PDB file of C-alpha atoms in Angstrom:
ATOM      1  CA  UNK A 193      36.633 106.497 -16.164  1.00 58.00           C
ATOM      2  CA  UNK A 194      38.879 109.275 -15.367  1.00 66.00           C
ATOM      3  CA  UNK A 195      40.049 111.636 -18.066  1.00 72.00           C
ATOM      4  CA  UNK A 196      43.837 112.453 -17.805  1.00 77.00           C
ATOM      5  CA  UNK A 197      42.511 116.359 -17.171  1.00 81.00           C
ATOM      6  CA  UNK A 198      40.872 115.302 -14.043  1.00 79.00           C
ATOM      7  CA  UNK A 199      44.122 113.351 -12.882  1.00 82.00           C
ATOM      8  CA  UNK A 200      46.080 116.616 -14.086  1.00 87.00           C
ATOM      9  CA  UNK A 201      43.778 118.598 -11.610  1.00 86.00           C
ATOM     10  CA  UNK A 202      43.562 116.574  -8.705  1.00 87.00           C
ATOM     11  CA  UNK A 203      47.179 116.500  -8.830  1.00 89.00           C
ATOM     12  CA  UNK A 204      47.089 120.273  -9.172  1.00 90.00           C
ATOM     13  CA  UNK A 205      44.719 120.600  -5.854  1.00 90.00           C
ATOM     14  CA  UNK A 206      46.746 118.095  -4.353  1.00 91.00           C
ATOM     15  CA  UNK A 207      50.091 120.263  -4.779  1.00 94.00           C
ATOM     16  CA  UNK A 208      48.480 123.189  -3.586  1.00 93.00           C
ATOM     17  CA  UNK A 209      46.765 122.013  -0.111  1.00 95.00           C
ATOM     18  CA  UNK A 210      49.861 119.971   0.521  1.00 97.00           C
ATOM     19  CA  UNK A 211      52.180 123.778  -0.151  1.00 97.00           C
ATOM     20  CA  UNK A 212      49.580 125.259   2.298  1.00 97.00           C
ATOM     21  CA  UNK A 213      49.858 122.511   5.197  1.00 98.00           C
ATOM     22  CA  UNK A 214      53.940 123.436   5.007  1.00 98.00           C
ATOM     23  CA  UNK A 215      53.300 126.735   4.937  1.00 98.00           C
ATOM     24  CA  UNK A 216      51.274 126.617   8.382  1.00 98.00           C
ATOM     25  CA  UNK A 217      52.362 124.128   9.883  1.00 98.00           C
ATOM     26  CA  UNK A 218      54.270 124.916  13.487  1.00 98.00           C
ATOM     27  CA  UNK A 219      57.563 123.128  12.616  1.00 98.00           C
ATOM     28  CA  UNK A 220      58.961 123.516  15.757  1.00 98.00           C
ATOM     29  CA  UNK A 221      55.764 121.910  18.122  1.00 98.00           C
ATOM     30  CA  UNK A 222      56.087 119.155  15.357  1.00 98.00           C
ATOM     31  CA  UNK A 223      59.924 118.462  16.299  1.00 98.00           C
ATOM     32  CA  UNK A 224      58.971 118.315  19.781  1.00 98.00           C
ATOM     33  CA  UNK A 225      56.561 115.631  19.711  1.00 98.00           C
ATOM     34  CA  UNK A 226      56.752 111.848  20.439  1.00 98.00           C
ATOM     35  CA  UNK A 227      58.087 109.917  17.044  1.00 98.00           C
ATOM     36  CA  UNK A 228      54.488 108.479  16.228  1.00 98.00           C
ATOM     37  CA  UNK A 229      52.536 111.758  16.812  1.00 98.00           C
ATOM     38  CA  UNK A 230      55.382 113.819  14.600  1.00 98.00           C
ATOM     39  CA  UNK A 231      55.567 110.848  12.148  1.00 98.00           C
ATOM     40  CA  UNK A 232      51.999 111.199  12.519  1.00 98.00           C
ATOM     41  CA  UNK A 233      51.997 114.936  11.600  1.00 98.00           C
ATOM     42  CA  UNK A 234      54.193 115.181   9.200  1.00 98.00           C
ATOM     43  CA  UNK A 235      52.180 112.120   7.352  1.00 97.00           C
ATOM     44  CA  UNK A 236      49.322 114.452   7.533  1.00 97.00           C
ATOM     45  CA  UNK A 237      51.228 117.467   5.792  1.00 98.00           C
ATOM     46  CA  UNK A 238      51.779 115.387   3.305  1.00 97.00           C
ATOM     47  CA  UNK A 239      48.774 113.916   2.504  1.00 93.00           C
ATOM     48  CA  UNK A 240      46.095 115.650   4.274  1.00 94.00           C
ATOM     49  CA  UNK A 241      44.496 112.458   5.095  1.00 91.00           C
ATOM     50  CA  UNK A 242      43.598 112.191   8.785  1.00 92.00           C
ATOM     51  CA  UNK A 243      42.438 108.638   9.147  1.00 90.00           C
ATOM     52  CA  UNK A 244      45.763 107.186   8.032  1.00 92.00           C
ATOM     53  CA  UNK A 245      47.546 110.079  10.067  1.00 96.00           C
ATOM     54  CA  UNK A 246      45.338 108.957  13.235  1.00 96.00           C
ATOM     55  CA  UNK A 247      46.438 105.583  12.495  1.00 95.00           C
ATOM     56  CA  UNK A 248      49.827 106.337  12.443  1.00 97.00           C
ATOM     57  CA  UNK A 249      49.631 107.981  15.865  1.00 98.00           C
ATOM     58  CA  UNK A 250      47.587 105.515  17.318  1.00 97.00           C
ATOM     59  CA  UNK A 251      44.504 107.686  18.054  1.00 96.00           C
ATOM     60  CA  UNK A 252      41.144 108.237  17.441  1.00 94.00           C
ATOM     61  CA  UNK A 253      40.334 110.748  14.452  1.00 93.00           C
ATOM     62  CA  UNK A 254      39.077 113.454  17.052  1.00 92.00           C
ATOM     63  CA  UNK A 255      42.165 112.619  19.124  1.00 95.00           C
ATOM     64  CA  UNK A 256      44.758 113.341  16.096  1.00 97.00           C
ATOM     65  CA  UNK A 257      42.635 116.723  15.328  1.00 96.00           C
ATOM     66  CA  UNK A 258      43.780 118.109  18.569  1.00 96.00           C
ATOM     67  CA  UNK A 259      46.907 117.533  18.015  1.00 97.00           C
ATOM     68  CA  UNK A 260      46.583 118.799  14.586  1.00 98.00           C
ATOM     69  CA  UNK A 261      45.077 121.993  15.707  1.00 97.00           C
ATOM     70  CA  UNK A 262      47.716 122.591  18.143  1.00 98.00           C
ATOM     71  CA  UNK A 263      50.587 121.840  15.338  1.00 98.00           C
ATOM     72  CA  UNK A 264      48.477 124.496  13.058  1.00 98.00           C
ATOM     73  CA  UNK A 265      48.145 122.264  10.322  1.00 98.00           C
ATOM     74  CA  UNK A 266      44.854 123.387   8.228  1.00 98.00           C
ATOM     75  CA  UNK A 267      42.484 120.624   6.458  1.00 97.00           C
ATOM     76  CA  UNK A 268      42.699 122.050   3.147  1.00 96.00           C
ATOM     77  CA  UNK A 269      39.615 121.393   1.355  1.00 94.00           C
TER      78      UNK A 269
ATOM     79  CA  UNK B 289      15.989 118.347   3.753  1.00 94.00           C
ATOM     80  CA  UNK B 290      17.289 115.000   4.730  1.00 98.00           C
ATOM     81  CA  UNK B 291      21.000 114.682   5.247  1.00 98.00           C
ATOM     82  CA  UNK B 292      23.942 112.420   5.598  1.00 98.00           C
ATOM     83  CA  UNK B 293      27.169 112.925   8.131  1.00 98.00           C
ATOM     84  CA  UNK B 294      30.066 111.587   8.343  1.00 96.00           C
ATOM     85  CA  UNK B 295      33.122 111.879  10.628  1.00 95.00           C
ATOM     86  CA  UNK B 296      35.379 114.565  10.031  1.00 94.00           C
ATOM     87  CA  UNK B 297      32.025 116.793   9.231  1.00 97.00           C
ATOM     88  CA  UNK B 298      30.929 116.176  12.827  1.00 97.00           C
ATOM     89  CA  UNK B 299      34.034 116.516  14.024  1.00 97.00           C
ATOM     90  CA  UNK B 300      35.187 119.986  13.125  1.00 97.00           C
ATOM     91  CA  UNK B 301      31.695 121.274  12.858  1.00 98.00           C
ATOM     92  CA  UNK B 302      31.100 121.020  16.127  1.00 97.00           C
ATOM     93  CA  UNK B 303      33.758 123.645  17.258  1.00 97.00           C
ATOM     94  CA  UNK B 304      32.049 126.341  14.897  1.00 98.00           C
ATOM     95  CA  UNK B 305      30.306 129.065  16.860  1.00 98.00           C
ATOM     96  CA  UNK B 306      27.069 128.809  14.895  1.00 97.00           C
ATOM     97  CA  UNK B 307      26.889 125.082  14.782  1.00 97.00           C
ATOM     98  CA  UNK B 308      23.345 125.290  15.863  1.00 97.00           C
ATOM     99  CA  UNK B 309      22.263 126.234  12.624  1.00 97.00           C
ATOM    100  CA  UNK B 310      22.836 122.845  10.770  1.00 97.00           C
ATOM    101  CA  UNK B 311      19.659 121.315  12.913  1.00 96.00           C
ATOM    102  CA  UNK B 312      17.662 124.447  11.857  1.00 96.00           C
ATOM    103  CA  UNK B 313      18.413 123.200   8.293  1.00 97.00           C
ATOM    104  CA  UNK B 314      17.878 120.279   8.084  1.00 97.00           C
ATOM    105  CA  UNK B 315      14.925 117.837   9.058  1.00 96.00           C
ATOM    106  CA  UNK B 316      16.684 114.655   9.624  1.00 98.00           C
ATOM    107  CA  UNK B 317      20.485 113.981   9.485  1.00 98.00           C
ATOM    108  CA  UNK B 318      21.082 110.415   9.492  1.00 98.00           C
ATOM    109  CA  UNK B 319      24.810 108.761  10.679  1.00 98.00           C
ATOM    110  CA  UNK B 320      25.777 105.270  10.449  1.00 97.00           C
ATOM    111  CA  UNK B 321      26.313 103.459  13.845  1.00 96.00           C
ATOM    112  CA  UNK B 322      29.881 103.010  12.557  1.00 96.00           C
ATOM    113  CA  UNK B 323      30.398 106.339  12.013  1.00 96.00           C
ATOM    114  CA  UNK B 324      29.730 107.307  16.285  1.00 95.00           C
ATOM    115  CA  UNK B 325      32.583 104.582  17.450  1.00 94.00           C
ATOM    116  CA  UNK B 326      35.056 106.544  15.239  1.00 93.00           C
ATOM    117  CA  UNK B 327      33.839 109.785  17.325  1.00 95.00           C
ATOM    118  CA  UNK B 328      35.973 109.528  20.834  1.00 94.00           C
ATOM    119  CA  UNK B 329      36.278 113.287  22.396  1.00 94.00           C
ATOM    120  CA  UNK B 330      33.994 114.640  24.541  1.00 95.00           C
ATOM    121  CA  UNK B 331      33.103 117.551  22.423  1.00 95.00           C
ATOM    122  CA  UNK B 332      32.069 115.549  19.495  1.00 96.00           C
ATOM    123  CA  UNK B 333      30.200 112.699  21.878  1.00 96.00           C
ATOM    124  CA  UNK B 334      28.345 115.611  23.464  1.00 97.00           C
ATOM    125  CA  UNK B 335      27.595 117.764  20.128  1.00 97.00           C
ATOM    126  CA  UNK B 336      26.409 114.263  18.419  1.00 97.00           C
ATOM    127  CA  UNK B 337      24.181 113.080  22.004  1.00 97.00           C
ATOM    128  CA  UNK B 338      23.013 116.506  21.448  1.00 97.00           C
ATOM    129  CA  UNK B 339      21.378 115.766  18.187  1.00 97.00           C
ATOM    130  CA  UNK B 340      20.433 112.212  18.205  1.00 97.00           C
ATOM    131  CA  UNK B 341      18.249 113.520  22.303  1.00 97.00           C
ATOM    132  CA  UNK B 342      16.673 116.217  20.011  1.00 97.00           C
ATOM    133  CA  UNK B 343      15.506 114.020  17.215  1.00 97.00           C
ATOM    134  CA  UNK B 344      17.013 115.814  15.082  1.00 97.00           C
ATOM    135  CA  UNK B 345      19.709 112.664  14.251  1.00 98.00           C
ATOM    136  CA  UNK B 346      19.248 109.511  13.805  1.00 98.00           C
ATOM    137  CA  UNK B 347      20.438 106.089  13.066  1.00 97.00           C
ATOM    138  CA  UNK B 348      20.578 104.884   9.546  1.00 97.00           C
ATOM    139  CA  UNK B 349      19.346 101.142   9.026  1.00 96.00           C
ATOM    140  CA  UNK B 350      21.929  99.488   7.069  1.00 96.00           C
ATOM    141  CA  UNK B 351      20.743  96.534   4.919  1.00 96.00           C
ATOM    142  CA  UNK B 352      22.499  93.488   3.719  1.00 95.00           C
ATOM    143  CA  UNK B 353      21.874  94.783   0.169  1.00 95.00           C
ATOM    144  CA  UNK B 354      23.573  97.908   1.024  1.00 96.00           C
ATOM    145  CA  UNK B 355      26.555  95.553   2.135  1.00 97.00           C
ATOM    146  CA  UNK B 356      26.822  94.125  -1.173  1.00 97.00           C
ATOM    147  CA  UNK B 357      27.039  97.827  -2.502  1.00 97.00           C
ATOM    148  CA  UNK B 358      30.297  98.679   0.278  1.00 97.00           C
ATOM    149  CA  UNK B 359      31.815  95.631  -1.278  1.00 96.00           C
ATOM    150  CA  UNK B 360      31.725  96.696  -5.237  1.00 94.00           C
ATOM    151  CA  UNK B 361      32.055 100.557  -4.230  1.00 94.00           C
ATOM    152  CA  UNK B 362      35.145  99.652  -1.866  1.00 93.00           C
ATOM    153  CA  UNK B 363      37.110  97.478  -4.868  1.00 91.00           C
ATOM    154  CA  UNK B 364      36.406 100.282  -7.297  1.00 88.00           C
ATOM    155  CA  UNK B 365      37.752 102.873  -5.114  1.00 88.00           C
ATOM    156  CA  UNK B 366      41.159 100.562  -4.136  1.00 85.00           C
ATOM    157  CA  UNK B 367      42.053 100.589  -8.064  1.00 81.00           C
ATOM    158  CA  UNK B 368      42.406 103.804  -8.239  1.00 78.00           C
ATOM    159  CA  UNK B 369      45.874 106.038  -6.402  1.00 74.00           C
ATOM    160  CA  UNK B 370      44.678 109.080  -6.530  1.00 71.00           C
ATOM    161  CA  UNK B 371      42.135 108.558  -3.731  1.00 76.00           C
ATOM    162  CA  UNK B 372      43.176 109.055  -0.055  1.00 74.00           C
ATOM    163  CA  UNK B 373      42.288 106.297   1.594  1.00 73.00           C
ATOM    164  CA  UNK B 374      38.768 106.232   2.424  1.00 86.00           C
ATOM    165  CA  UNK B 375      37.311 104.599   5.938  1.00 86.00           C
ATOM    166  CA  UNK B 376      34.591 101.799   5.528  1.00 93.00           C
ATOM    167  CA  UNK B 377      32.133 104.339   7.499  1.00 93.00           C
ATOM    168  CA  UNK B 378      33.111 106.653   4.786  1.00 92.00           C
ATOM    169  CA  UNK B 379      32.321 105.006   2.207  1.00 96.00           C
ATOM    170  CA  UNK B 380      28.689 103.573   4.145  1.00 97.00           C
ATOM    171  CA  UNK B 381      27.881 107.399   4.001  1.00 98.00           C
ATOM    172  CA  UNK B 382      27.946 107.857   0.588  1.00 98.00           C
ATOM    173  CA  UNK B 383      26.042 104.828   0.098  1.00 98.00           C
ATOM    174  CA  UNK B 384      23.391 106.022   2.477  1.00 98.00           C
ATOM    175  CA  UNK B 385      23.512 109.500   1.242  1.00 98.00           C
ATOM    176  CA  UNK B 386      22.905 107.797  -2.546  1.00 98.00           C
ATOM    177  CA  UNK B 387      19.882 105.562  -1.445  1.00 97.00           C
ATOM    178  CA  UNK B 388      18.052 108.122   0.704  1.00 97.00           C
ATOM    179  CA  UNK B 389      18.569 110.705  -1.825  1.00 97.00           C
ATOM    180  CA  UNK B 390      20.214 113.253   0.766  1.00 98.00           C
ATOM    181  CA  UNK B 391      22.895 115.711   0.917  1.00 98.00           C
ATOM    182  CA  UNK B 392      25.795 114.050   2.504  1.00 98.00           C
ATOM    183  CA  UNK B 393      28.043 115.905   4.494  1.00 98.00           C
ATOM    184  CA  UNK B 394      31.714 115.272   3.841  1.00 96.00           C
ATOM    185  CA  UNK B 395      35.003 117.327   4.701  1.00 91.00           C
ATOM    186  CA  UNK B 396      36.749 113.925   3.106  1.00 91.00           C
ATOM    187  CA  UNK B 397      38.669 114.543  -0.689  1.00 90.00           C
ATOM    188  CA  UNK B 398      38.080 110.703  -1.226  1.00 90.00           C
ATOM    189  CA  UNK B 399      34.789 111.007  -0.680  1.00 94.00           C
ATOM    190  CA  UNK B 400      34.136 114.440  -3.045  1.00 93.00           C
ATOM    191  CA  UNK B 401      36.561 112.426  -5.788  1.00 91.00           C
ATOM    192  CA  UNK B 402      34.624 109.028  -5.650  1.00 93.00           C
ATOM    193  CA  UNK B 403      31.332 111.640  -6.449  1.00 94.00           C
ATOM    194  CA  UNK B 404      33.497 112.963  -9.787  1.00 90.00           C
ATOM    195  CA  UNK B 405      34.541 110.218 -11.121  1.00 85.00           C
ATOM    196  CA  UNK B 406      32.211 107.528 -10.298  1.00 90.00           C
ATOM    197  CA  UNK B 407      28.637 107.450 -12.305  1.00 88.00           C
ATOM    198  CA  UNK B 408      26.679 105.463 -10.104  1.00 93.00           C
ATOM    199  CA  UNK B 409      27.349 108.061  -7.393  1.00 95.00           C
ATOM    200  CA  UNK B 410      27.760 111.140  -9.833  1.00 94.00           C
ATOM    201  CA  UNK B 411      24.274 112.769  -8.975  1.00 96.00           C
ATOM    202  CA  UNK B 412      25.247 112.606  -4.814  1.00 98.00           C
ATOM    203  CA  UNK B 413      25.149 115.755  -3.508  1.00 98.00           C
ATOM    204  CA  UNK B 414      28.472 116.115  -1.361  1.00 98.00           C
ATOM    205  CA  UNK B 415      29.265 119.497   0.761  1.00 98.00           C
ATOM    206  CA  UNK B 416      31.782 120.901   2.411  1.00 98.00           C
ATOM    207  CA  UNK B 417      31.108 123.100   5.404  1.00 98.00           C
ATOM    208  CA  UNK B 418      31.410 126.126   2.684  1.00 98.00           C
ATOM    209  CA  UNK B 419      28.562 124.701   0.610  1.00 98.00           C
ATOM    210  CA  UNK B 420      26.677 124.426   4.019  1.00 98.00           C
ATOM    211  CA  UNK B 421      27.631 128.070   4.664  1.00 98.00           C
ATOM    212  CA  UNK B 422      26.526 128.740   1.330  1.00 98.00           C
ATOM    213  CA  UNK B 423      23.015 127.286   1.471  1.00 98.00           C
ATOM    214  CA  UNK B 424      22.469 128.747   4.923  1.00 98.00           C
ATOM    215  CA  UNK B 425      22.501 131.808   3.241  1.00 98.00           C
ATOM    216  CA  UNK B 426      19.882 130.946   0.453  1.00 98.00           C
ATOM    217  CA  UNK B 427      17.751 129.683   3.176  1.00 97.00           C
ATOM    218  CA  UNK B 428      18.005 132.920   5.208  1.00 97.00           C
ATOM    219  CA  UNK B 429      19.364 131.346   8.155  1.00 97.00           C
ATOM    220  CA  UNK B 430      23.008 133.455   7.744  1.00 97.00           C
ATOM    221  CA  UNK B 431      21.966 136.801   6.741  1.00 96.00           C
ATOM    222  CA  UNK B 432      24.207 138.715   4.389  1.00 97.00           C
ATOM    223  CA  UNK B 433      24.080 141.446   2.004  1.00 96.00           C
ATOM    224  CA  UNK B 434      27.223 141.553   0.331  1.00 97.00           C
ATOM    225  CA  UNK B 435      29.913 138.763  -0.845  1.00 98.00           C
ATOM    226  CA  UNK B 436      32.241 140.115   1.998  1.00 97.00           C
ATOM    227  CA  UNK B 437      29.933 139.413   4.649  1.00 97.00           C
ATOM    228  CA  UNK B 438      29.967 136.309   3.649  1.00 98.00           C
ATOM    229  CA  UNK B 439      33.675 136.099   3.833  1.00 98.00           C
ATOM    230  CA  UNK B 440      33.033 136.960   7.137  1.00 98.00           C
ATOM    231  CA  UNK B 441      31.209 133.730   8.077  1.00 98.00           C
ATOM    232  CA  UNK B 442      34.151 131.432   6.394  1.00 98.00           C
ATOM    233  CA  UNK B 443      36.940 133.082   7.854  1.00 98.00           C
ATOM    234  CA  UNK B 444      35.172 132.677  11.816  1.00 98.00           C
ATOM    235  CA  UNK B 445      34.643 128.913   9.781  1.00 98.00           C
ATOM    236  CA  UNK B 446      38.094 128.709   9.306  1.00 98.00           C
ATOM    237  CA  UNK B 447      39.312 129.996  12.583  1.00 97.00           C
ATOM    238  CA  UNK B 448      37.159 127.772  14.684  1.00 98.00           C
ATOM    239  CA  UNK B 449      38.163 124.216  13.045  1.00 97.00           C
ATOM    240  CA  UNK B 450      41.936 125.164  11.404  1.00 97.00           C
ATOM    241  CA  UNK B 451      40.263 124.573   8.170  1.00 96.00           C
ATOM    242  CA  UNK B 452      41.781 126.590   4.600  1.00 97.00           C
ATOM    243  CA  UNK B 453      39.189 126.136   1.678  1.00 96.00           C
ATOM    244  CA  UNK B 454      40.764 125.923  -1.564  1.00 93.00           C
ATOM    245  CA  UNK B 455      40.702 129.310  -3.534  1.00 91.00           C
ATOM    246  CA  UNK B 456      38.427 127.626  -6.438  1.00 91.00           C
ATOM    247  CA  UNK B 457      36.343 126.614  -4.175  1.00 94.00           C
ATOM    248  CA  UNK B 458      35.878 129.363  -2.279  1.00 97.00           C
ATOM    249  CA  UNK B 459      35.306 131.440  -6.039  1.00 97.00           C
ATOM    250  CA  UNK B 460      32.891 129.294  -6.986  1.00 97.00           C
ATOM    251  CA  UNK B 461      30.372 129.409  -4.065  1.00 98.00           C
ATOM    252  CA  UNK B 462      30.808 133.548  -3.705  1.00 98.00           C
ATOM    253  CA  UNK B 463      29.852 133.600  -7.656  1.00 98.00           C
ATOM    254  CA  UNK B 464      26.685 131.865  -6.963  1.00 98.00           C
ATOM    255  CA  UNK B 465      26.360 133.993  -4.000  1.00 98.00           C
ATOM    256  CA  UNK B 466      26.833 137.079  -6.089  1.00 97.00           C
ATOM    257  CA  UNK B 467      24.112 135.777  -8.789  1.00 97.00           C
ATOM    258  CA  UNK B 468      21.810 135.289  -5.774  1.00 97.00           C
ATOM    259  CA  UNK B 469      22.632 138.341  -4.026  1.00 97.00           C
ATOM    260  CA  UNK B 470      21.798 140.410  -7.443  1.00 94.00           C
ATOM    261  CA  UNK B 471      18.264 138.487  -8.100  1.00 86.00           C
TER     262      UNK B 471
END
């Protein structure tokens, strides 16, 4: 079971990789890009979860890590 | 050392500089035949034919008793919101990582939460591409003689794959580097 510290921390780590993908991220190659790659994209800065954000864009996960690299969006880990 | 890799792992390890150093490391990586169809770009197809042509990879046999185990593991981890999503050949590598008794190599939250909270898979040992950085070191295959140095390493890490490792992370593997560095 998970104690509500854990929850409190994830939550924490969660916050501060998601402040970090905003931070980086290249806003205006973002804009620029087909609706389901920038859905796609901004999905990912959100969540930092690149198998739904692949999904989303209709790519494979190596596919969607391009494009992530290009948009300067860091895995935060 | 027998290890486990998944996806993502392959995927942005193979655009670090020093990649060559994971085969030195270990003696067998294993990967689910699941895992290769998620891999599509050429870099990752040739960095994985690579190692599989070398012996160095190879092809985990999945059992039917193993599927039981995806099944109970994969409900558990649905119940619970504060896990990003997790792939089915996500979750076969921590199973495979847990019944070979190997290091499995993971750049996935879900998977490094599922190891935290879970006690079947609580003694897995999951690393990032920092705690392979790290061990690297204590096996004298990254030579360093200060905490900077290794710094060094991470931020060429970093700046090959567009990765950021969180700062208590990152604190925790240069204080065991310290401790080590001072023995």
């Amino acid at each position: 079971m998970l104690a509500n510290d854990d929850i409190k921390r994830w939550a924490r780590e969660d916050e501060e990789a998601r402040r970090i993908r905003r931070e980086k991220a290249n806003w205006d190659f973002i804009e620029k890009q087909p609706p389901k790659i920038k859905a796609a994209l901004k999905y990912f800065i959100e969540r930092g979860d690149r198998y739904v954000a692949a999904k989303i864009a209709g790519l494979s996960l190596d596919e969607f890590d391009e494009i992530r690299l290009k948009a300067n969006i860091p895995v935060v880990i | 050392m027998l290890g486990v890799i998944d996806a993502c792992f392959i995927i942005d390890w193979c655009r670090y500089r020093y990649r060559g150093l994971l085969e030195k490391f270990f003696s067998t990586l294993f990967v689910h035949e699941e895992t290769l169809e998620q891999l599509k770009s050429e870099r990752s197809i040739t960095y994985i034919s690579e190692l599989l042509a070398k012996g160095i990879l190879r092809l985990y046999p999945w059992s039917h008793r193993e599927e039981d185990e995806f099944l109970k593991l994969r409900s558990e981890i649905a119940s619970n919101s504060r896990i990003p999503s997790l792939e089915r050949p996500d979750i076969l590598c921590l199973i495979m990582a847990k019944n070979l008794n190997a290091t499995l190599l993971s750049e996935n939250v879900g998977i490094h939460r599922v190891v935290e909270f879970h006690k079947e898979y609580g003694n897995v040992i999951v690393w990032t591409a920092l705690e392979t950085l790290e061990n690297l070191v204590y096996k004298g295959l990254l030579n360093i003689s200060s905490t900077n140095e290794f710094l060094r390493y991470v931020k060429e890490y970093e700046y090959d794959t567009g990765h950021i490792f969180k700062s208590s992370r990152l604190e925790n593997s240069l204080r065991r580097l310290k401790s080590w560095l001072e023995k």
